[in-house]
């Protein structure tokens, strides 16, 4: 038997739970934050759950933490003391490792302390135990969820928790003169799928306006062909490496094997989008990468996703399908051309 806290993007917890139910029989859920955070109890060991998740990672499960220990909240300074004692008793998990402390708070929790205050206190304990506090790329994360009456504490690597951000909530710094928030989606996809765009040569961006994705790829040094009947942001015109075609994507053609990267963020019907992407398949070189968002416009998102993937798999190998933190009513696909 093992206990966990799962997190999905707001409004998508039901889908995450549905995926988990298909993976693990006799799983039980209790909602912690409506549409987003839930507690789950499974009659399987921690290792069995981990290997099940690694084998078929649910699209809508953004983050998962085990519940290794539960502490009742008193609502006073004793809570921080008890939490410190709990961490102190976990020397084996910390010694010689880089560790991050992540705290999330339920809106009506009785726990008085902020994430920053808790982290400051626990970092001192971790250092005392021979661990090294580290926020970026830690080897181990101590995740704490402060529920209404209880603190749920769990340990795991970023890979085991599916993210190295608290609750999988990825935060990027807003830049001055940023063209669109959409840029964060591609930035997050790059990290989530372990890509390095600077290693690509020539990209095709379908549905490019106002140009957040195009901008990121230009910044990474690629040559970019951007297709959109709508206007690209004027600041992009300074880039010599940009070829902007102010057209509908169905009206453009390219020599075969031109692009080693296709990105597509059209916010369109998923079936129309896949048809259009498949029309462009010859323009991609063998093993080209594709990053594509799929709009979830229908009542049955899991079915829509299955249908789109099935269509695209005629020409691509699916590497991963994931709802990223920056995806709203959509998911992101990472594919490689066969
Ligand atoms: C969500 S926006 C893209 C945002 C963009 N990724 C960014 O970073 O700024 C969707 C775009 O797809 C474009 N689009 C929709 N259908 C298209 C088509 N058939 N051909 C080309 N562009 C299309 C729309 O004009 C719109 O500008």
Tab-separated table of N, CA and C and ligand atoms in Angstrom, residues 180 182-183 206-213 227-230 247-249 265-268 276, ligand 1:
chain	number	residue	atom	x	y	z
A	180	UNK	N	4.956	37.223	-26.616
A	180	UNK	CA	3.725	36.554	-26.176
A	180	UNK	C	4.049	35.588	-25.041
A	182	UNK	N	3.013	32.782	-24.990
A	182	UNK	CA	3.160	31.473	-25.645
A	182	UNK	C	4.614	31.018	-25.656
A	183	UNK	N	5.532	31.974	-25.615
A	183	UNK	CA	6.960	31.618	-25.624
A	183	UNK	C	7.289	30.659	-24.476
A	206	UNK	N	4.621	26.814	-37.795
A	206	UNK	CA	3.280	26.951	-38.398
A	206	UNK	C	2.324	27.532	-37.360
A	207	UNK	N	1.637	28.611	-37.739
A	207	UNK	CA	0.778	29.321	-36.782
A	207	UNK	C	1.666	30.122	-35.850
A	208	UNK	N	2.504	30.970	-36.437
A	208	UNK	CA	3.624	31.574	-35.704
A	208	UNK	C	3.286	32.887	-34.986
A	209	UNK	N	2.261	33.606	-35.465
A	209	UNK	CA	1.993	34.953	-34.930
A	209	UNK	C	1.406	34.901	-33.510
A	210	UNK	N	1.708	35.869	-32.663
A	210	UNK	CA	2.552	37.046	-32.915
A	210	UNK	C	4.060	36.767	-32.937
A	211	UNK	N	4.493	35.578	-32.500
A	211	UNK	CA	5.905	35.265	-32.746
A	211	UNK	C	6.745	34.861	-31.549
A	212	UNK	N	6.130	34.490	-30.454
A	212	UNK	CA	6.898	34.069	-29.264
A	212	UNK	C	7.789	32.863	-29.547
A	213	UNK	N	7.241	31.865	-30.217
A	213	UNK	CA	8.021	30.654	-30.513
A	213	UNK	C	9.125	30.972	-31.509
A	227	UNK	N	5.078	30.765	-40.700
A	227	UNK	CA	3.905	30.849	-41.566
A	227	UNK	C	2.688	31.226	-40.736
A	228	UNK	N	2.042	32.314	-41.131
A	228	UNK	CA	0.803	32.727	-40.447
A	228	UNK	C	0.150	33.832	-41.271
A	229	UNK	N	-1.165	33.770	-41.505
A	229	UNK	CA	-1.822	34.879	-42.202
A	229	UNK	C	-1.843	36.141	-41.331
A	230	UNK	N	-1.679	35.954	-40.003
A	230	UNK	CA	-1.659	37.119	-39.100
A	230	UNK	C	-0.245	37.699	-39.030
A	247	UNK	N	0.894	33.787	-44.869
A	247	UNK	CA	-0.026	32.940	-45.629
A	247	UNK	C	-0.674	31.893	-44.745
A	248	UNK	N	-1.718	31.295	-45.280
A	248	UNK	CA	-2.294	30.113	-44.652
A	248	UNK	C	-1.326	28.955	-44.911
A	249	UNK	N	-1.111	28.112	-43.902
A	249	UNK	CA	-0.105	27.048	-44.047
A	249	UNK	C	-0.464	26.054	-45.158
A	265	UNK	N	1.688	25.615	-33.334
A	265	UNK	CA	0.874	26.036	-32.183
A	265	UNK	C	-0.326	26.789	-32.736
A	266	UNK	N	-1.169	26.053	-33.487
A	266	UNK	CA	-2.206	26.713	-34.267
A	266	UNK	C	-3.508	26.987	-33.541
A	267	UNK	N	-3.728	26.364	-32.374
A	267	UNK	CA	-5.002	26.544	-31.676
A	267	UNK	C	-6.170	26.234	-32.605
A	268	UNK	N	-6.100	25.128	-33.254
A	268	UNK	CA	-7.074	24.805	-34.273
A	268	UNK	C	-7.694	23.461	-33.952
A	276	UNK	N	-2.930	19.085	-41.619
A	276	UNK	CA	-2.005	20.088	-42.138
A	276	UNK	C	-0.538	19.711	-41.883
B	1	LIG	C1	-1.929	30.591	-30.450
B	1	LIG	S1	-1.433	31.501	-31.830
B	1	LIG	C2	0.252	31.105	-31.956
B	1	LIG	C3	1.121	31.771	-30.940
B	1	LIG	C4	2.596	31.618	-31.247
B	1	LIG	N1	3.055	30.250	-31.027
B	1	LIG	C5	3.472	32.559	-30.439
B	1	LIG	O1	4.393	32.083	-29.772
B	1	LIG	O2	3.276	33.793	-30.490
B	1	LIG	C6	-2.166	30.658	-33.160
B	1	LIG	C7	-1.859	31.206	-34.536
B	1	LIG	O3	-2.169	30.215	-35.504
B	1	LIG	C8	-2.531	30.879	-36.699
B	1	LIG	N2	-3.198	29.940	-37.625
B	1	LIG	C9	-4.393	29.336	-37.475
B	1	LIG	N3	-4.663	28.589	-38.558
B	1	LIG	C10	-3.606	28.715	-39.414
B	1	LIG	C11	-3.277	28.187	-40.706
B	1	LIG	N4	-4.113	27.386	-41.364
B	1	LIG	N5	-2.094	28.529	-41.266
B	1	LIG	C12	-1.231	29.337	-40.613
B	1	LIG	N6	-1.494	29.876	-39.407
B	1	LIG	C13	-2.663	29.575	-38.819
B	1	LIG	C14	-3.400	32.022	-36.200
B	1	LIG	O4	-3.452	33.061	-37.167
B	1	LIG	C15	-2.684	32.438	-34.928
B	1	LIG	O5	-1.832	33.523	-35.162
